[in-house]
Amino acid sequence: MPNTLRQLSVERMKPLTEREIRSAFVNCTKGEAKRLSVPRDLADRPWDDLDFLGWRDPQAPDRAYLVMESGDGHTAIQLRSTDAGSWQTRRSMCSLCMTVHTGGVSLLVAPRSGKAGQQGNSVGAYMCSDLACSLYVRGKKDAGTGGRLRESLTLEQQIERTVVNLAAFIAKVTA
C-alpha cells in the first residue's frame, strides 16, 4: 500500500475553509463549485475523527459532496443519490467503511472528471447515506443493531481500509 494512503489514515483531516473546499472540486465546473452548498458548521466538525469531509446538500437532498486529502492538497467530488424508496427497509453495507444499515446506505453516483464526465460517464458506489463513515468506524456514531460487524482488524486498519476504498473510488472518478 502506498505510504501516502497510510499517512492519510494516521494524520486525519485538517480543518478546511469554504474556499479550499470549492477550489478542490474535480468533477464539476468552477461555476457549479461556486454555487454548491458548503456546510456552515465547518468550525464545529469533529476534524480529529474525520478521514474525509462528506455532506448532503440541505436544499437538494439528492446531492452530496466529498472532500479527501490527496498528495498535494485536496480532491473534492460531487455526487448524486438515486431514489432510496426501494432500499429503505433493506439492510445494506457501505462499500467504504463496511457499516451495515437498514435504509442508511445509498447508491451515490459521481460524474467522471474531464471529457468522460462531459460525455455523461459516471461512477457509482453504495455509501453511508449521511457520509459519516469515519464516525461509524470509530464508534462515535451508532448505525443500530448489527451496524458494525465484529472484525479481526484493528481500528487503525479499519480506518486505513476506509481511506483506501474512498481513494480507489475517487481514482475511478478522475481516471
PDB file of C-alpha atoms in Angstrom:
ATOM      1  CA  MET A   1       0.000   0.000   0.000  1.00  0.00           C
ATOM      2  CA  PRO A   2       1.439   3.405  -0.889  1.00  0.00           C
ATOM      3  CA  ASN A   3       2.809   5.433   2.008  1.00  0.00           C
ATOM      4  CA  THR A   4       0.577   8.388   1.092  1.00  0.00           C
ATOM      5  CA  LEU A   5      -2.546   6.375   1.899  1.00  0.00           C
ATOM      6  CA  ARG A   6      -1.025   5.114   5.119  1.00  0.00           C
ATOM      7  CA  GLN A   7      -0.191   8.729   6.012  1.00  0.00           C
ATOM      8  CA  LEU A   8      -3.764   9.827   5.289  1.00  0.00           C
ATOM      9  CA  SER A   9      -5.225   7.338   7.739  1.00  0.00           C
ATOM     10  CA  VAL A  10      -2.877   8.441  10.520  1.00  0.00           C
ATOM     11  CA  GLU A  11      -2.961  12.223  10.071  1.00  0.00           C
ATOM     12  CA  ARG A  12      -6.746  12.748   9.705  1.00  0.00           C
ATOM     13  CA  MET A  13      -8.319  15.744   8.059  1.00  0.00           C
ATOM     14  CA  LYS A  14      -7.192  19.232   8.855  1.00  0.00           C
ATOM     15  CA  PRO A  15      -9.956  21.855   9.141  1.00  0.00           C
ATOM     16  CA  LEU A  16     -10.886  23.252   5.741  1.00  0.00           C
ATOM     17  CA  THR A  17     -12.193  26.628   4.676  1.00  0.00           C
ATOM     18  CA  GLU A  18     -15.039  27.164   2.254  1.00  0.00           C
ATOM     19  CA  ARG A  19     -12.558  28.489  -0.303  1.00  0.00           C
ATOM     20  CA  GLU A  20     -10.326  25.395  -0.022  1.00  0.00           C
ATOM     21  CA  ILE A  21     -13.351  23.151  -0.474  1.00  0.00           C
ATOM     22  CA  ARG A  22     -14.697  24.976  -3.526  1.00  0.00           C
ATOM     23  CA  SER A  23     -11.293  25.011  -5.251  1.00  0.00           C
ATOM     24  CA  ALA A  24     -10.815  21.240  -4.780  1.00  0.00           C
ATOM     25  CA  PHE A  25     -13.700  20.024  -6.973  1.00  0.00           C
ATOM     26  CA  VAL A  26     -12.590  17.912  -9.924  1.00  0.00           C
ATOM     27  CA  ASN A  27     -15.865  16.779 -11.490  1.00  0.00           C
ATOM     28  CA  CYS A  28     -17.835  19.994 -11.877  1.00  0.00           C
ATOM     29  CA  THR A  29     -17.296  23.408 -13.397  1.00  0.00           C
ATOM     30  CA  LYS A  30     -15.933  26.321 -11.381  1.00  0.00           C
ATOM     31  CA  GLY A  31     -19.376  27.918 -11.614  1.00  0.00           C
ATOM     32  CA  GLU A  32     -21.052  24.808 -10.181  1.00  0.00           C
ATOM     33  CA  ALA A  33     -18.454  24.633  -7.402  1.00  0.00           C
ATOM     34  CA  LYS A  34     -19.109  28.294  -6.607  1.00  0.00           C
ATOM     35  CA  ARG A  35     -22.890  27.719  -6.320  1.00  0.00           C
ATOM     36  CA  LEU A  36     -22.952  24.432  -4.381  1.00  0.00           C
ATOM     37  CA  SER A  37     -23.951  24.382  -0.732  1.00  0.00           C
ATOM     38  CA  VAL A  38     -20.964  24.152   1.642  1.00  0.00           C
ATOM     39  CA  PRO A  39     -21.661  23.306   5.309  1.00  0.00           C
ATOM     40  CA  ARG A  40     -21.991  26.385   7.515  1.00  0.00           C
ATOM     41  CA  ASP A  41     -20.684  24.491  10.555  1.00  0.00           C
ATOM     42  CA  LEU A  42     -17.147  23.804   9.306  1.00  0.00           C
ATOM     43  CA  ALA A  43     -15.613  25.088  12.553  1.00  0.00           C
ATOM     44  CA  ASP A  44     -17.768  22.654  14.568  1.00  0.00           C
ATOM     45  CA  ARG A  45     -16.947  19.498  12.594  1.00  0.00           C
ATOM     46  CA  PRO A  46     -15.115  16.725  14.523  1.00  0.00           C
ATOM     47  CA  TRP A  47     -11.973  17.131  12.363  1.00  0.00           C
ATOM     48  CA  ASP A  48      -9.811  14.882  14.566  1.00  0.00           C
ATOM     49  CA  ASP A  49     -12.192  11.992  13.841  1.00  0.00           C
ATOM     50  CA  LEU A  50     -12.623  12.605  10.086  1.00  0.00           C
ATOM     51  CA  ASP A  51     -10.742  10.850   7.323  1.00  0.00           C
ATOM     52  CA  PHE A  52     -12.719  12.833   4.763  1.00  0.00           C
ATOM     53  CA  LEU A  53     -15.371  15.519   4.802  1.00  0.00           C
ATOM     54  CA  GLY A  54     -18.740  14.429   3.449  1.00  0.00           C
ATOM     55  CA  TRP A  55     -22.113  16.168   3.481  1.00  0.00           C
ATOM     56  CA  ARG A  56     -25.551  16.243   1.883  1.00  0.00           C
ATOM     57  CA  ASP A  57     -26.967  19.433   0.392  1.00  0.00           C
ATOM     58  CA  PRO A  58     -29.890  20.542   2.604  1.00  0.00           C
ATOM     59  CA  GLN A  59     -31.518  22.396  -0.335  1.00  0.00           C
ATOM     60  CA  ALA A  60     -31.124  19.428  -2.726  1.00  0.00           C
ATOM     61  CA  PRO A  61     -31.182  16.144  -0.745  1.00  0.00           C
ATOM     62  CA  ASP A  62     -30.228  14.130  -3.834  1.00  0.00           C
ATOM     63  CA  ARG A  63     -26.839  15.907  -3.924  1.00  0.00           C
ATOM     64  CA  ALA A  64     -23.822  15.014  -1.812  1.00  0.00           C
ATOM     65  CA  TYR A  65     -20.190  16.041  -1.699  1.00  0.00           C
ATOM     66  CA  LEU A  66     -16.907  14.524  -0.517  1.00  0.00           C
ATOM     67  CA  VAL A  67     -13.505  16.102   0.103  1.00  0.00           C
ATOM     68  CA  MET A  68     -10.418  13.975   0.731  1.00  0.00           C
ATOM     69  CA  GLU A  69      -6.828  14.947   1.343  1.00  0.00           C
ATOM     70  CA  SER A  70      -4.601  13.945  -1.527  1.00  0.00           C
ATOM     71  CA  GLY A  71      -0.851  14.004  -2.016  1.00  0.00           C
ATOM     72  CA  ASP A  72      -0.521  17.751  -2.537  1.00  0.00           C
ATOM     73  CA  GLY A  73      -3.843  19.189  -1.455  1.00  0.00           C
ATOM     74  CA  HIS A  74      -7.471  18.094  -1.520  1.00  0.00           C
ATOM     75  CA  THR A  75      -9.742  16.407  -4.021  1.00  0.00           C
ATOM     76  CA  ALA A  76     -13.474  17.075  -3.881  1.00  0.00           C
ATOM     77  CA  ILE A  77     -16.225  15.360  -5.856  1.00  0.00           C
ATOM     78  CA  GLN A  78     -19.910  15.965  -6.292  1.00  0.00           C
ATOM     79  CA  LEU A  79     -22.324  13.038  -6.077  1.00  0.00           C
ATOM     80  CA  ARG A  80     -25.988  12.369  -6.730  1.00  0.00           C
ATOM     81  CA  SER A  81     -28.094   9.799  -4.977  1.00  0.00           C
ATOM     82  CA  THR A  82     -30.722   7.636  -6.534  1.00  0.00           C
ATOM     83  CA  ASP A  83     -34.236   7.378  -5.153  1.00  0.00           C
ATOM     84  CA  ALA A  84     -33.912   5.367  -1.941  1.00  0.00           C
ATOM     85  CA  GLY A  85     -37.557   4.239  -1.934  1.00  0.00           C
ATOM     86  CA  SER A  86     -36.988   0.539  -2.575  1.00  0.00           C
ATOM     87  CA  TRP A  87     -33.926   0.357  -0.279  1.00  0.00           C
ATOM     88  CA  GLN A  88     -35.406   1.942   2.850  1.00  0.00           C
ATOM     89  CA  THR A  89     -36.185  -1.325   4.608  1.00  0.00           C
ATOM     90  CA  ARG A  90     -33.276  -3.383   3.254  1.00  0.00           C
ATOM     91  CA  ARG A  91     -30.061  -3.983   5.131  1.00  0.00           C
ATOM     92  CA  SER A  92     -27.146  -2.831   3.017  1.00  0.00           C
ATOM     93  CA  MET A  93     -23.432  -2.391   3.530  1.00  0.00           C
ATOM     94  CA  CYS A  94     -21.409   0.732   2.787  1.00  0.00           C
ATOM     95  CA  SER A  95     -18.626  -0.084   0.319  1.00  0.00           C
ATOM     96  CA  LEU A  96     -16.285   2.414   2.004  1.00  0.00           C
ATOM     97  CA  CYS A  97     -16.455   1.635   5.736  1.00  0.00           C
ATOM     98  CA  MET A  98     -18.289  -1.723   5.702  1.00  0.00           C
ATOM     99  CA  THR A  99     -21.011  -0.486   8.055  1.00  0.00           C
ATOM    100  CA  VAL A 100     -24.371  -2.233   7.698  1.00  0.00           C
ATOM    101  CA  HIS A 101     -27.503  -0.065   7.794  1.00  0.00           C
ATOM    102  CA  THR A 102     -31.212  -0.645   7.430  1.00  0.00           C
ATOM    103  CA  GLY A 103     -32.123   2.079   4.960  1.00  0.00           C
ATOM    104  CA  GLY A 104     -28.944   4.073   5.655  1.00  0.00           C
ATOM    105  CA  VAL A 105     -26.987   3.195   2.506  1.00  0.00           C
ATOM    106  CA  SER A 106     -27.478   4.963  -0.819  1.00  0.00           C
ATOM    107  CA  LEU A 107     -26.154   4.457  -4.292  1.00  0.00           C
ATOM    108  CA  LEU A 108     -24.137   7.641  -4.841  1.00  0.00           C
ATOM    109  CA  VAL A 109     -23.068   8.408  -8.385  1.00  0.00           C
ATOM    110  CA  ALA A 110     -20.285  10.803  -9.366  1.00  0.00           C
ATOM    111  CA  PRO A 111     -19.837  12.224 -12.854  1.00  0.00           C
ATOM    112  CA  ARG A 112     -16.344  11.414 -14.085  1.00  0.00           C
ATOM    113  CA  SER A 113     -13.977  14.336 -14.406  1.00  0.00           C
ATOM    114  CA  GLY A 114     -12.861  15.822 -17.711  1.00  0.00           C
ATOM    115  CA  LYS A 115     -14.067  14.737 -21.118  1.00  0.00           C
ATOM    116  CA  ALA A 116     -15.559  11.476 -19.833  1.00  0.00           C
ATOM    117  CA  GLY A 117     -17.833  13.395 -17.475  1.00  0.00           C
ATOM    118  CA  GLN A 118     -18.828  15.825 -20.216  1.00  0.00           C
ATOM    119  CA  GLN A 119     -19.915  12.777 -22.243  1.00  0.00           C
ATOM    120  CA  GLY A 120     -22.150  11.663 -19.361  1.00  0.00           C
ATOM    121  CA  ASN A 121     -19.956   8.914 -17.902  1.00  0.00           C
ATOM    122  CA  SER A 122     -20.210   8.320 -14.180  1.00  0.00           C
ATOM    123  CA  VAL A 123     -19.062   6.011 -11.392  1.00  0.00           C
ATOM    124  CA  GLY A 124     -21.211   4.810  -8.508  1.00  0.00           C
ATOM    125  CA  ALA A 125     -20.830   3.121  -5.134  1.00  0.00           C
ATOM    126  CA  TYR A 126     -23.025   2.231  -2.175  1.00  0.00           C
ATOM    127  CA  MET A 127     -22.118   4.539   0.716  1.00  0.00           C
ATOM    128  CA  CYS A 128     -23.480   5.566   4.092  1.00  0.00           C
ATOM    129  CA  SER A 129     -26.301   7.971   3.214  1.00  0.00           C
ATOM    130  CA  ASP A 130     -25.080  10.557   5.723  1.00  0.00           C
ATOM    131  CA  LEU A 131     -21.412  10.133   4.640  1.00  0.00           C
ATOM    132  CA  ALA A 132     -20.361   9.702   8.281  1.00  0.00           C
ATOM    133  CA  CYS A 133     -18.169   6.649   7.618  1.00  0.00           C
ATOM    134  CA  SER A 134     -15.300   7.982   9.754  1.00  0.00           C
ATOM    135  CA  LEU A 135     -17.606   8.295  12.765  1.00  0.00           C
ATOM    136  CA  TYR A 136     -19.177   4.836  12.298  1.00  0.00           C
ATOM    137  CA  VAL A 137     -15.751   3.161  12.088  1.00  0.00           C
ATOM    138  CA  ARG A 138     -14.620   4.861  15.309  1.00  0.00           C
ATOM    139  CA  GLY A 139     -17.867   4.057  17.145  1.00  0.00           C
ATOM    140  CA  LYS A 140     -18.673   7.783  17.509  1.00  0.00           C
ATOM    141  CA  LYS A 141     -21.962   7.318  15.661  1.00  0.00           C
ATOM    142  CA  ASP A 142     -24.270   4.334  16.057  1.00  0.00           C
ATOM    143  CA  ALA A 143     -25.619   2.572  12.976  1.00  0.00           C
ATOM    144  CA  GLY A 144     -28.007   0.479  15.048  1.00  0.00           C
ATOM    145  CA  THR A 145     -28.081  -3.224  15.813  1.00  0.00           C
ATOM    146  CA  GLY A 146     -25.604  -5.132  13.680  1.00  0.00           C
ATOM    147  CA  GLY A 147     -24.248  -1.929  12.139  1.00  0.00           C
ATOM    148  CA  ARG A 148     -20.598  -2.650  12.801  1.00  0.00           C
ATOM    149  CA  LEU A 149     -19.691  -6.290  12.364  1.00  0.00           C
ATOM    150  CA  ARG A 150     -17.028  -7.782  14.623  1.00  0.00           C
ATOM    151  CA  GLU A 151     -13.704  -7.777  12.795  1.00  0.00           C
ATOM    152  CA  SER A 152     -10.214  -9.029  13.471  1.00  0.00           C
ATOM    153  CA  LEU A 153      -8.772  -5.813  12.014  1.00  0.00           C
ATOM    154  CA  THR A 154      -7.563  -3.144  14.406  1.00  0.00           C
ATOM    155  CA  LEU A 155      -9.285   0.223  14.441  1.00  0.00           C
ATOM    156  CA  GLU A 156      -6.340   1.736  12.559  1.00  0.00           C
ATOM    157  CA  GLN A 157      -6.616  -0.987   9.870  1.00  0.00           C
ATOM    158  CA  GLN A 158     -10.362  -0.362   9.533  1.00  0.00           C
ATOM    159  CA  ILE A 159      -9.693   3.372   9.143  1.00  0.00           C
ATOM    160  CA  GLU A 160      -6.998   2.651   6.564  1.00  0.00           C
ATOM    161  CA  ARG A 161      -9.367   0.375   4.628  1.00  0.00           C
ATOM    162  CA  THR A 162     -11.999   3.130   4.540  1.00  0.00           C
ATOM    163  CA  VAL A 163      -9.444   5.651   3.250  1.00  0.00           C
ATOM    164  CA  VAL A 164      -8.139   3.205   0.628  1.00  0.00           C
ATOM    165  CA  ASN A 165     -11.692   2.411  -0.532  1.00  0.00           C
ATOM    166  CA  LEU A 166     -12.524   6.102  -0.906  1.00  0.00           C
ATOM    167  CA  ALA A 167      -9.220   6.811  -2.677  1.00  0.00           C
ATOM    168  CA  ALA A 168      -9.986   3.991  -5.132  1.00  0.00           C
ATOM    169  CA  PHE A 169     -13.442   5.437  -5.808  1.00  0.00           C
ATOM    170  CA  ILE A 170     -12.023   8.927  -6.370  1.00  0.00           C
ATOM    171  CA  ALA A 171      -9.375   7.431  -8.681  1.00  0.00           C
ATOM    172  CA  LYS A 172     -12.197   5.984 -10.824  1.00  0.00           C
ATOM    173  CA  VAL A 173     -13.858   9.394 -10.938  1.00  0.00           C
ATOM    174  CA  THR A 174     -10.659  11.141 -12.012  1.00  0.00           C
ATOM    175  CA  ALA A 175      -9.323   8.419 -14.366  1.00  0.00           C
TER     176      ALA A 175
END
